[in-house]
mmCIF file of C-alpha atoms in Angstrom:
data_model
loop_
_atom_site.group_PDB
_atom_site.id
_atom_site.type_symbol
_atom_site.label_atom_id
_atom_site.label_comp_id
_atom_site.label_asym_id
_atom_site.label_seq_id
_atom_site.Cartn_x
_atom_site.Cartn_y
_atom_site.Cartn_z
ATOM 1 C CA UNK Q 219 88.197 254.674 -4.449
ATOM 2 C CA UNK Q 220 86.650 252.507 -1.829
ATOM 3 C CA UNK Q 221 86.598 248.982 -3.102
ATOM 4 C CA UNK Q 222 82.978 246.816 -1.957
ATOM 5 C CA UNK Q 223 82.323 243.164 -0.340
ATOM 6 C CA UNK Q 224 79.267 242.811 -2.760
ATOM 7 C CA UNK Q 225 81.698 242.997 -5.693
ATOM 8 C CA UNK Q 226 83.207 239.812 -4.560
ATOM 9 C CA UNK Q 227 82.897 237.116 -7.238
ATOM 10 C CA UNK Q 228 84.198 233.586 -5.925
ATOM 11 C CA UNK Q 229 84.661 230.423 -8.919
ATOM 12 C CA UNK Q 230 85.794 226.929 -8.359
ATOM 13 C CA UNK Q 231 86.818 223.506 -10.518
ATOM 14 C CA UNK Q 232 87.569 219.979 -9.936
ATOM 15 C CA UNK Q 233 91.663 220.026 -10.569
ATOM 16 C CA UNK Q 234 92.804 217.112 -13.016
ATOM 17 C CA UNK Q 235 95.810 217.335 -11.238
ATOM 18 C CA UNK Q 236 96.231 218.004 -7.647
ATOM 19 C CA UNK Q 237 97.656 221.973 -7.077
ATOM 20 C CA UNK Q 238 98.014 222.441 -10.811
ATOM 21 C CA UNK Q 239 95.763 225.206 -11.488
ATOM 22 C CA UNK Q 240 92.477 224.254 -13.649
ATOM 23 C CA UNK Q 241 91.769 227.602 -14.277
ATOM 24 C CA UNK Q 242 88.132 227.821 -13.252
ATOM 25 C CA UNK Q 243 85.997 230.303 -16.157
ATOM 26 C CA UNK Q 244 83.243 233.179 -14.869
ATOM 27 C CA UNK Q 245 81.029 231.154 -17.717
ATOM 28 C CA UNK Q 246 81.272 227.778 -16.161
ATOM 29 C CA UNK Q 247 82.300 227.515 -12.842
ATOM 30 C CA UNK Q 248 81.045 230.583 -10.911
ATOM 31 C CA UNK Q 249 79.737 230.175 -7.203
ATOM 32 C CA UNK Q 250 76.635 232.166 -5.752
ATOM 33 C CA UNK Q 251 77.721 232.293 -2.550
ATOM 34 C CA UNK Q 252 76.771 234.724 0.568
ATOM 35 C CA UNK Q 253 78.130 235.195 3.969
ATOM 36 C CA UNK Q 254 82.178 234.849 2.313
ATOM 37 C CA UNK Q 255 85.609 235.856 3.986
ATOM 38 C CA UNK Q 256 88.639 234.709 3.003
ATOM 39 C CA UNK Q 257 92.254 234.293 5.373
ATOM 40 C CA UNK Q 258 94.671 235.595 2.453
ATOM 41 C CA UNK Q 259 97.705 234.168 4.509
ATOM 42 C CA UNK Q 260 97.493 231.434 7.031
ATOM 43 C CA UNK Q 261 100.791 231.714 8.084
ATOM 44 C CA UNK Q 262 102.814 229.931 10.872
ATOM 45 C CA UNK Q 263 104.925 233.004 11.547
ATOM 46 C CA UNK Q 264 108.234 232.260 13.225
ATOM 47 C CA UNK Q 265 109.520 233.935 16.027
ATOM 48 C CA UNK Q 266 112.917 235.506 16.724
ATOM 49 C CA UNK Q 267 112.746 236.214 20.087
ATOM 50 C CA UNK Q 268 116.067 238.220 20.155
ATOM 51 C CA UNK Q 269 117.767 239.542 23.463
ATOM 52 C CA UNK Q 270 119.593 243.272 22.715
ATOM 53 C CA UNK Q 271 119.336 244.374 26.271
ATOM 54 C CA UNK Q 272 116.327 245.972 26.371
ATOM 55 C CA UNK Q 273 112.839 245.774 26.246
ATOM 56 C CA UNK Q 274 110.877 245.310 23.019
ATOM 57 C CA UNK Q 275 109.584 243.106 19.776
ATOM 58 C CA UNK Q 276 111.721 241.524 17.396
ATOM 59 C CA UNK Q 277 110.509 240.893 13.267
ATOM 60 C CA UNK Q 278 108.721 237.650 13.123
ATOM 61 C CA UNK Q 279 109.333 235.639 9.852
ATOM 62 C CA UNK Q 280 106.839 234.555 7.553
ATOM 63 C CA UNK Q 281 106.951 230.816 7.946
ATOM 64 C CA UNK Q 282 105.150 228.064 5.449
ATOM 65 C CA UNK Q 283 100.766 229.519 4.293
ATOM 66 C CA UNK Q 284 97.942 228.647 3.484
ATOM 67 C CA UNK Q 285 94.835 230.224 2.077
ATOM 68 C CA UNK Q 286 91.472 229.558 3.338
ATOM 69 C CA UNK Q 287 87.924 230.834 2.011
ATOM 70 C CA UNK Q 288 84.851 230.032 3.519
ATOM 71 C CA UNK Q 289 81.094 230.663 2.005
ATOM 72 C CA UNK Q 290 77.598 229.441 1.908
ATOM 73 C CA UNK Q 291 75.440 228.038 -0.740
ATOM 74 C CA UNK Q 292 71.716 227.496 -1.341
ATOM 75 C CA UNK Q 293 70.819 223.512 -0.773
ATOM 76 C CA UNK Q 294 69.026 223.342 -4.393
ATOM 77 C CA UNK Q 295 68.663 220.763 -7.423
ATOM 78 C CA UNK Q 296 69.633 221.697 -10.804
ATOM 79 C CA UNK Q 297 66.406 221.917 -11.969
ATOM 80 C CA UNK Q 298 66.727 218.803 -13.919
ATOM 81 C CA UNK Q 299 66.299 215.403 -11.947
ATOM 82 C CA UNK Q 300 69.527 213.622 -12.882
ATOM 83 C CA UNK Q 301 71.582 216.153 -13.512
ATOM 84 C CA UNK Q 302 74.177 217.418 -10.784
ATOM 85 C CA UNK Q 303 73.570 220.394 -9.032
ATOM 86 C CA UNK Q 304 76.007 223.375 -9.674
ATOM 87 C CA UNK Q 305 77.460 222.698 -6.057
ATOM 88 C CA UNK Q 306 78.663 219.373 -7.158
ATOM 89 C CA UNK Q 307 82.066 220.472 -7.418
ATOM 90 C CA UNK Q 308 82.215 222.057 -3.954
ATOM 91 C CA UNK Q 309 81.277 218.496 -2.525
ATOM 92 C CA UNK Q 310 83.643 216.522 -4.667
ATOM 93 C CA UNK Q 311 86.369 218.810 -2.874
ATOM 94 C CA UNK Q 312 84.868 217.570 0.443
ATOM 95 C CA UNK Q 313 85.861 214.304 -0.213
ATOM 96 C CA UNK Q 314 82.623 212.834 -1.336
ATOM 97 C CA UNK Q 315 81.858 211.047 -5.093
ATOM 98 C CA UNK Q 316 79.723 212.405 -7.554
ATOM 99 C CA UNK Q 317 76.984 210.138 -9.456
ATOM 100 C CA UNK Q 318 75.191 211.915 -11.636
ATOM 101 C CA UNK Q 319 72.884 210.856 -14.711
ATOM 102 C CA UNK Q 320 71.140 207.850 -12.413
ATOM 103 C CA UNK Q 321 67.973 206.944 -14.160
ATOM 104 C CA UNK Q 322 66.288 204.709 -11.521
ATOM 105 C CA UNK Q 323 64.293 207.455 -10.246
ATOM 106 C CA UNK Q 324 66.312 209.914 -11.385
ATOM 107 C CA UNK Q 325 68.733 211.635 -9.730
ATOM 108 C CA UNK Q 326 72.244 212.472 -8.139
ATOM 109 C CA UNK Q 327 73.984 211.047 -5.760
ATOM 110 C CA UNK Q 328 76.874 212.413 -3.236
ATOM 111 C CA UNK Q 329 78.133 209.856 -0.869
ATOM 112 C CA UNK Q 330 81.604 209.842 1.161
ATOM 113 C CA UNK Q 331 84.781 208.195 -0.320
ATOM 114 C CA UNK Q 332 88.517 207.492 1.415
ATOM 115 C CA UNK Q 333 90.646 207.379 -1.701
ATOM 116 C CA UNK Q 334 90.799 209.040 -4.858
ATOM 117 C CA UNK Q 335 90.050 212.499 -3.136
ATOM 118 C CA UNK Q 336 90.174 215.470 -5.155
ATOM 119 C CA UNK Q 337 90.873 218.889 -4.795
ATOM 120 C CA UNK Q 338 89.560 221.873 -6.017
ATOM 121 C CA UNK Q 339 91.582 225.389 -7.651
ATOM 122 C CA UNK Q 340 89.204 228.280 -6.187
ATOM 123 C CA UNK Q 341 89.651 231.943 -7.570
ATOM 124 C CA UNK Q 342 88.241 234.601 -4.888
ATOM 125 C CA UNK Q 343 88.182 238.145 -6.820
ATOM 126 C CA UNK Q 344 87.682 240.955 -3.988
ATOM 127 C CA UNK Q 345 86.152 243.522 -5.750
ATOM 128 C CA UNK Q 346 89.577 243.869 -7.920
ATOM 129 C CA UNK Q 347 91.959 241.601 -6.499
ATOM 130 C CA UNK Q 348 92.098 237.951 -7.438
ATOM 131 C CA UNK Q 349 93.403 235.313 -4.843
ATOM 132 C CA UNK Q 350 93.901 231.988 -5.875
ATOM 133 C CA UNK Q 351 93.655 228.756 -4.198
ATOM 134 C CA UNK Q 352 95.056 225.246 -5.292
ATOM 135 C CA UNK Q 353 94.903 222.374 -3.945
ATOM 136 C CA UNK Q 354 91.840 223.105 -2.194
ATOM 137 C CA UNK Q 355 89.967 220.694 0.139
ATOM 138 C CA UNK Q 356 87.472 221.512 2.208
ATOM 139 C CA UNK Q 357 84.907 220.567 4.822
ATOM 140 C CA UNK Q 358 80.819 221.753 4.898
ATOM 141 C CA UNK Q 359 77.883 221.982 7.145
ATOM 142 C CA UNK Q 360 74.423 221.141 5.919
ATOM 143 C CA UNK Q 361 71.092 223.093 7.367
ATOM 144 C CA UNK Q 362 68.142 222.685 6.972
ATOM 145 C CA UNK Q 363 66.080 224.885 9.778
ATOM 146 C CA UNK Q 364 62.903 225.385 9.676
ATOM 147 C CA UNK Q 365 61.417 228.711 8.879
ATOM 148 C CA UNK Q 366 65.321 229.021 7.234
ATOM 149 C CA UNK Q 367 66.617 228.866 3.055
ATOM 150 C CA UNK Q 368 68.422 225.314 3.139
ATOM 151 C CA UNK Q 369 72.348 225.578 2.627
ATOM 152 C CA UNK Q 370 75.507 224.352 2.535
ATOM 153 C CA UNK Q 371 78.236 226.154 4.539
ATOM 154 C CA UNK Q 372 81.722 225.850 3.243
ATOM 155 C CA UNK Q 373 85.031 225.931 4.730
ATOM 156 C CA UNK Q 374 88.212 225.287 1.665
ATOM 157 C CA UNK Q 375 91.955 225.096 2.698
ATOM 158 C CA UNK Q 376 94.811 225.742 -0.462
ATOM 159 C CA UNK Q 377 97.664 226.501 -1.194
ATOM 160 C CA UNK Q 378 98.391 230.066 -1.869
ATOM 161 C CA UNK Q 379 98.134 230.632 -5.748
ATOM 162 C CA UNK Q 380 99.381 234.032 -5.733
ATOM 163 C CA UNK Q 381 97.529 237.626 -5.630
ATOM 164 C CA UNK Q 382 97.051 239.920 -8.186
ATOM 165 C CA UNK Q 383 95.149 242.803 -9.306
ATOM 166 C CA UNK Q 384 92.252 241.266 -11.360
ATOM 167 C CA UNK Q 385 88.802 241.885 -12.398
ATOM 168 C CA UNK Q 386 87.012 238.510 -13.020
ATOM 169 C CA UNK Q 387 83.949 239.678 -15.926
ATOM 170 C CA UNK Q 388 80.543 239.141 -16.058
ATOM 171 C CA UNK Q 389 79.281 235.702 -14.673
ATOM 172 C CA UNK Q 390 76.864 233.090 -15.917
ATOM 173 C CA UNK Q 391 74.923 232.347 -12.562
ATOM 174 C CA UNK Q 392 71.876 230.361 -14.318
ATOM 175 C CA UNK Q 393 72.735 226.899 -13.267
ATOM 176 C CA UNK Q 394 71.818 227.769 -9.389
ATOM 177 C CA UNK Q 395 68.495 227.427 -8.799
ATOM 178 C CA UNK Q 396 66.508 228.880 -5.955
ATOM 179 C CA UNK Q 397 65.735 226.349 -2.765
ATOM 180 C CA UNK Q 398 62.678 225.896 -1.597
ATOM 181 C CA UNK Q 399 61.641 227.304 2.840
ATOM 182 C CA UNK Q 400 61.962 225.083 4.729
ATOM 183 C CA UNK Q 401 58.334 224.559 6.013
ATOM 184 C CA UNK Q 402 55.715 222.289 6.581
ATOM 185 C CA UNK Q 403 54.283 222.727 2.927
ATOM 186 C CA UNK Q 404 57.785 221.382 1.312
ATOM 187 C CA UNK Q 405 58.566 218.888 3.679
ATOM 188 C CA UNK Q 406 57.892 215.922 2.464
ATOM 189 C CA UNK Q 407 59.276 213.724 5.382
ATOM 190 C CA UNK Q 408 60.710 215.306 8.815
ATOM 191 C CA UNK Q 409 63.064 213.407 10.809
ATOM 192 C CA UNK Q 410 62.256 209.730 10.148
ATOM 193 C CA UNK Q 411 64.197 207.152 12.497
ATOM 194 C CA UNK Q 412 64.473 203.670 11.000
ATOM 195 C CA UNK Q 413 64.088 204.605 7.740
ATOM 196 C CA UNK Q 414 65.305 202.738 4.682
ATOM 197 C CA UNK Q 415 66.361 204.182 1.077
ATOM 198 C CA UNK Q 416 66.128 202.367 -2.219
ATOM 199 C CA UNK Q 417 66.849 203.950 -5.695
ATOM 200 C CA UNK Q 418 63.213 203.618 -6.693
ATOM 201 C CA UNK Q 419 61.607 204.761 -4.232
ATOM 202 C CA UNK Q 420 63.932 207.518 -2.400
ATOM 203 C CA UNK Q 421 62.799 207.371 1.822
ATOM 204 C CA UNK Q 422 60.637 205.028 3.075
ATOM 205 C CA UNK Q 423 59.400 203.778 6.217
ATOM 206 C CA UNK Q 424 60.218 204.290 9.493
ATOM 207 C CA UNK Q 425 59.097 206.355 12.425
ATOM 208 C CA UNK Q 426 58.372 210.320 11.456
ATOM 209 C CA UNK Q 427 58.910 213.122 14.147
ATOM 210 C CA UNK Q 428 57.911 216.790 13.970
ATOM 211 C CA UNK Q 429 61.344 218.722 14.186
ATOM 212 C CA UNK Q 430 62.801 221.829 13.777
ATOM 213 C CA UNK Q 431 64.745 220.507 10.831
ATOM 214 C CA UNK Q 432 68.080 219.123 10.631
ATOM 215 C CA UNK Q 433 71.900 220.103 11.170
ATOM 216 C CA UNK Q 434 74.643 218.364 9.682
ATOM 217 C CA UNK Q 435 78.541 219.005 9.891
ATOM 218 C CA UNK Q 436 80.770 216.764 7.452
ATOM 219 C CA UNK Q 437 83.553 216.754 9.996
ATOM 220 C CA UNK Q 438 86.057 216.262 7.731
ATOM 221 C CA UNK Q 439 90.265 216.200 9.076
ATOM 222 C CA UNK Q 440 91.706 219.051 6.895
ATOM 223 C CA UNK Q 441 94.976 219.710 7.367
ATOM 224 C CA UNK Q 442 98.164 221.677 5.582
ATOM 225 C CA UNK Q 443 101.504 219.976 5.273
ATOM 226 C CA UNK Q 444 104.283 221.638 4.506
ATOM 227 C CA UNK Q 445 107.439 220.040 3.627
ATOM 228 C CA UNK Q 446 111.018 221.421 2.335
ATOM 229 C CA UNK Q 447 110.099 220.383 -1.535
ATOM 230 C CA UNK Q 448 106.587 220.214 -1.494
ATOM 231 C CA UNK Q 449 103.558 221.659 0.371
ATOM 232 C CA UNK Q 450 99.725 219.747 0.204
ATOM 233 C CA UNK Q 451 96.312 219.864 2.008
ATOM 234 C CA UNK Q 452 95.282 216.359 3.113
ATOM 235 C CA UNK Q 453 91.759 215.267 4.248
ATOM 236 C CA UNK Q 454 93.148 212.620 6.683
ATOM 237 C CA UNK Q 455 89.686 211.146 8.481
ATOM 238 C CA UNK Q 456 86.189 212.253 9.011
ATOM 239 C CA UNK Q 457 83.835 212.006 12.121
ATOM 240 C CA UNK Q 458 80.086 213.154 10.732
ATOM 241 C CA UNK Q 459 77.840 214.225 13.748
ATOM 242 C CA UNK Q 460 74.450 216.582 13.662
ATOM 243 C CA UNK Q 461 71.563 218.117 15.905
ATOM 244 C CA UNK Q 462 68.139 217.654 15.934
ATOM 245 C CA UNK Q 463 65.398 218.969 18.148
ATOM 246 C CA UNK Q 464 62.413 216.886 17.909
ATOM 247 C CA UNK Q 465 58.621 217.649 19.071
ATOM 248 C CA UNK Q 466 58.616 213.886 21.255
ATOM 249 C CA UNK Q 467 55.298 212.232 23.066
ATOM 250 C CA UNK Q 468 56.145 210.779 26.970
ATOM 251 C CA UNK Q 469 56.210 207.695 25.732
ATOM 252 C CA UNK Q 470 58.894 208.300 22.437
ATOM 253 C CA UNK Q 471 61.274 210.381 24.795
ATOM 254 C CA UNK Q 472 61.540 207.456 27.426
ATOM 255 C CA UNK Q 473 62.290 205.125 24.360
ATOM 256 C CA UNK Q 474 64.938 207.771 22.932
ATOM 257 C CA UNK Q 475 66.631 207.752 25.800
ATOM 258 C CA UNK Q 476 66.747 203.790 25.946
ATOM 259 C CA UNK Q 477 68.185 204.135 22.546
ATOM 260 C CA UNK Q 478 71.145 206.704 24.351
ATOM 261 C CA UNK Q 479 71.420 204.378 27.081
ATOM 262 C CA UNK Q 480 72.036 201.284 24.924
ATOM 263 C CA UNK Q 481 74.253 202.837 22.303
ATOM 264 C CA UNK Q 482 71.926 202.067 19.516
ATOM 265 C CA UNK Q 483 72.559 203.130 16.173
ATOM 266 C CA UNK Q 484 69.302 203.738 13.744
ATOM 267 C CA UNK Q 485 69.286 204.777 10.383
ATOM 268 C CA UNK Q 486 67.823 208.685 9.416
ATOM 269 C CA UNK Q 487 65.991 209.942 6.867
ATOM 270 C CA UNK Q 488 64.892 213.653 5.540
ATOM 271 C CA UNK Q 489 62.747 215.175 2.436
ATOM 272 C CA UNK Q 490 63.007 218.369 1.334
ATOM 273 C CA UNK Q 491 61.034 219.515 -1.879
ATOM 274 C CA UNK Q 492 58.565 218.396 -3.776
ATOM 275 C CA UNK Q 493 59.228 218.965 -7.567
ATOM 276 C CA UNK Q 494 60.934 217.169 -9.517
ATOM 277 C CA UNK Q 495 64.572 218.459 -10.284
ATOM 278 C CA UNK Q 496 64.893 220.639 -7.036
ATOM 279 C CA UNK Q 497 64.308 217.773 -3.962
ATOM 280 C CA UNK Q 498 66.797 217.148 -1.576
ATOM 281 C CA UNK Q 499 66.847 213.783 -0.213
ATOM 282 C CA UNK Q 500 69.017 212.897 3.117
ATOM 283 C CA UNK Q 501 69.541 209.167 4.584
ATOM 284 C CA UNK Q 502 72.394 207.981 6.847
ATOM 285 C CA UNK Q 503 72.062 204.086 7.412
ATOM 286 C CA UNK Q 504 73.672 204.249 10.999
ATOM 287 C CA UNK Q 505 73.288 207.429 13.441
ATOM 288 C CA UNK Q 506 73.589 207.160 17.465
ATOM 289 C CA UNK Q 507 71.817 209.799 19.724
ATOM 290 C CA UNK Q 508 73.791 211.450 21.861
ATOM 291 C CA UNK Q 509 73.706 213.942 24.683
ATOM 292 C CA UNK Q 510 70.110 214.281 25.116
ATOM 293 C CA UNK Q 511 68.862 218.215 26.180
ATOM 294 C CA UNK Q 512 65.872 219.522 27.008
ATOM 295 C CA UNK Q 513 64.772 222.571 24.531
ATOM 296 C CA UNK Q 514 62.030 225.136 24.224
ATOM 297 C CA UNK Q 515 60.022 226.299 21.170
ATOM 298 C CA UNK Q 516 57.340 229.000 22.316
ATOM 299 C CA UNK Q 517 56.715 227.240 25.759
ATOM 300 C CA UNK Q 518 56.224 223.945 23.717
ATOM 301 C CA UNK Q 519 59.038 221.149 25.174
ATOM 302 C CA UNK Q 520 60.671 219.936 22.522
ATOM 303 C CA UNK Q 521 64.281 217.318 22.988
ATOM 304 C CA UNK Q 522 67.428 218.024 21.257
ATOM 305 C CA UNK Q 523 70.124 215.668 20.340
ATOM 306 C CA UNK Q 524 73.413 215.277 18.997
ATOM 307 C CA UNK Q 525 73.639 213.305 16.219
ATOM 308 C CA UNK Q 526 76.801 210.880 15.091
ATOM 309 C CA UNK Q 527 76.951 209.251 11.926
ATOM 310 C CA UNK Q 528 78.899 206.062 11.541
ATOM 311 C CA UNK Q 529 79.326 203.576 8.653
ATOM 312 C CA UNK Q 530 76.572 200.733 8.369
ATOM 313 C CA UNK Q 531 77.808 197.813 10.103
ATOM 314 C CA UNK Q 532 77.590 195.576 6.992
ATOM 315 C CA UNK Q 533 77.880 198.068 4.167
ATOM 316 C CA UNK Q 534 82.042 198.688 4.069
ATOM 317 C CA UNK Q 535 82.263 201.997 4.852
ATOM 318 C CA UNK Q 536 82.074 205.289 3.177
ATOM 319 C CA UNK Q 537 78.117 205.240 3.740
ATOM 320 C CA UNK Q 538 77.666 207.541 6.844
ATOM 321 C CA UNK Q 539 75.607 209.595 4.272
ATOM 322 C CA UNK Q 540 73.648 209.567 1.188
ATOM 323 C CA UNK Q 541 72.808 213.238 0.226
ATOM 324 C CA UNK Q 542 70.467 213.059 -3.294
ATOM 325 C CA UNK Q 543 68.859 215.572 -5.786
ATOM 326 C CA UNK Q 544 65.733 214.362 -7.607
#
């Protein structure tokens, strides 16, 4: 019998323990996901390279694998202001810290940490075979486009947990909520520049621009390490950086480009939503423009830039990003 993609059911937990497996539950920790593949074995094969005088291939061996899964997911609240979105977990394996329960305006908050990482134990079930992942850590791109569903795109590296044949069971799906377009009616602020946050009052000030929405990419150092007695996945550094393409008068595209010129860092904010328990709030304290382009958008000149997101000067690091639900 043929066996389907669309039968693929994908579920992921926060391990207590590094590569022990948490055993993630089709009740509790299932993922709606779309656009997934999976690399069942990563391998670094080794070569023989064998001389037998003649022409041909020798066996390669299969050196130290990983597994890696990728998938996207629906930028959404929970529903509920303060409590954490179902793709909490999928963050906290990005190397970022949960907050969740904050009742100054409420909401929850994901910001970047160095320490204290944690990893993740995915199960990928392809339409009756179960692959399982431990150790997982991961990286993700955040985008918001305009005319576009809002998502995060997902990229996990694990050890391999085995394969077997396995059918997962129904799944409890209710704690993903449907986004909201991305469009002028549920964007509540575009790209501001020079914007501040506070807890109470979410994004404020600062100088608003008509975009085509925002790009983010975590940029996150993911590697596997394998050693003779032990094997790991390390997030080892991370370099944030972003697009925008920005609708710009004469006069705000000659002081942009002062802004390149000078190396100036500015802080960003974004809105997205505009009822309570499914916004999406965005502010990084310290971004530089970079690598200014010229873009089109129905014969209308609009400017593009690359975006690079470093910690605030003053605020000791891990702050490149604030990403909230309210």
């Amino acid at each position: 019998m043929p066996r389907y993609i669309r039968n693929t059911v994908v579920l992921a937990k926060v391990e207590t323990t590094s590569g022990v497996d948490i055993v993630p539950t089709v009740g509790a920790n299932a993922i709606l996901v779309s656009d997934m593949t999976i690399t069942p074995l990563d391998a670094q094969n080794i070569d023989r390279n064998l001389v037998r005088g003649y022409f041909g291939a020798s066996e390669q061996l299969v050196g130290p694998a990983s597994v890696k899964v990728s998938f996207t997911v629906e930028l959404a609240g929970s529903g509920t202001a303060a409590t954490a979105p179902a793709w909490g977990a999928l963050m906290q394996g990005c190397a970022f810290a949960e907050a969740a329960g904050l009742t100054t305006q409420a909401r929850c908050e994901y910001t970047p940490i160095s320490t204290l990482l944690k990893s993740l134990s995915i199960y990928y079930y392809d339409d009756g075979v179960l692959h399982k992942l431990l150790y997982a850590m991961g990286n993700f791109t955040l985008s918001a486009k305009v005319g576009e569903r809002p998502v995060l795109k997902f990229e996990f590296t694990g050890l391999d947990g085995g394969i077997s044949a396995a059918t997962p069971g129904a799944t409890t799906l209710t704690a993903w909520q449907k986004p909201v377009a991305v469009t002028k009616a549920n964007t509540v602020i575009d790209i501001s520049l020079g914007a501040t946050y506070a807890a109470a009052t979410g994004v404020t000030a600062g100088t608003t621009y008509p975009s085509t929405g925002l790009e983010l990419m975590c940029g996150n150092d993911v590697s596997y390490s394998a050693l003779l007695s032990s094997e790991g996945v390390d997030i080892t550094n991370r370099q944030m950086t972003g697009h925008v393409d920005l609708d710009l008068t004469a006069a705000q595209e000659v002081s942009l480009m002062a802004s390149v010129k000078g190396n100036t860092t500015q802080s960003l904010g974004f809105t997205l939503g505009t009822v309570a328990g499914n916004k999406i709030l965005i502010h990084c304290p310290a971004v530089q423009l970079l690598s200014p382009t010229k873009q089109e958008l129905n014969g209308r000149r609009l400017c593009g830039y690359d975006l690079r997101m470093v910690p605030a000067a003053t605020g000791g690091g891990n702050d490149e990003i604030r990403l909230v639900t309210l």
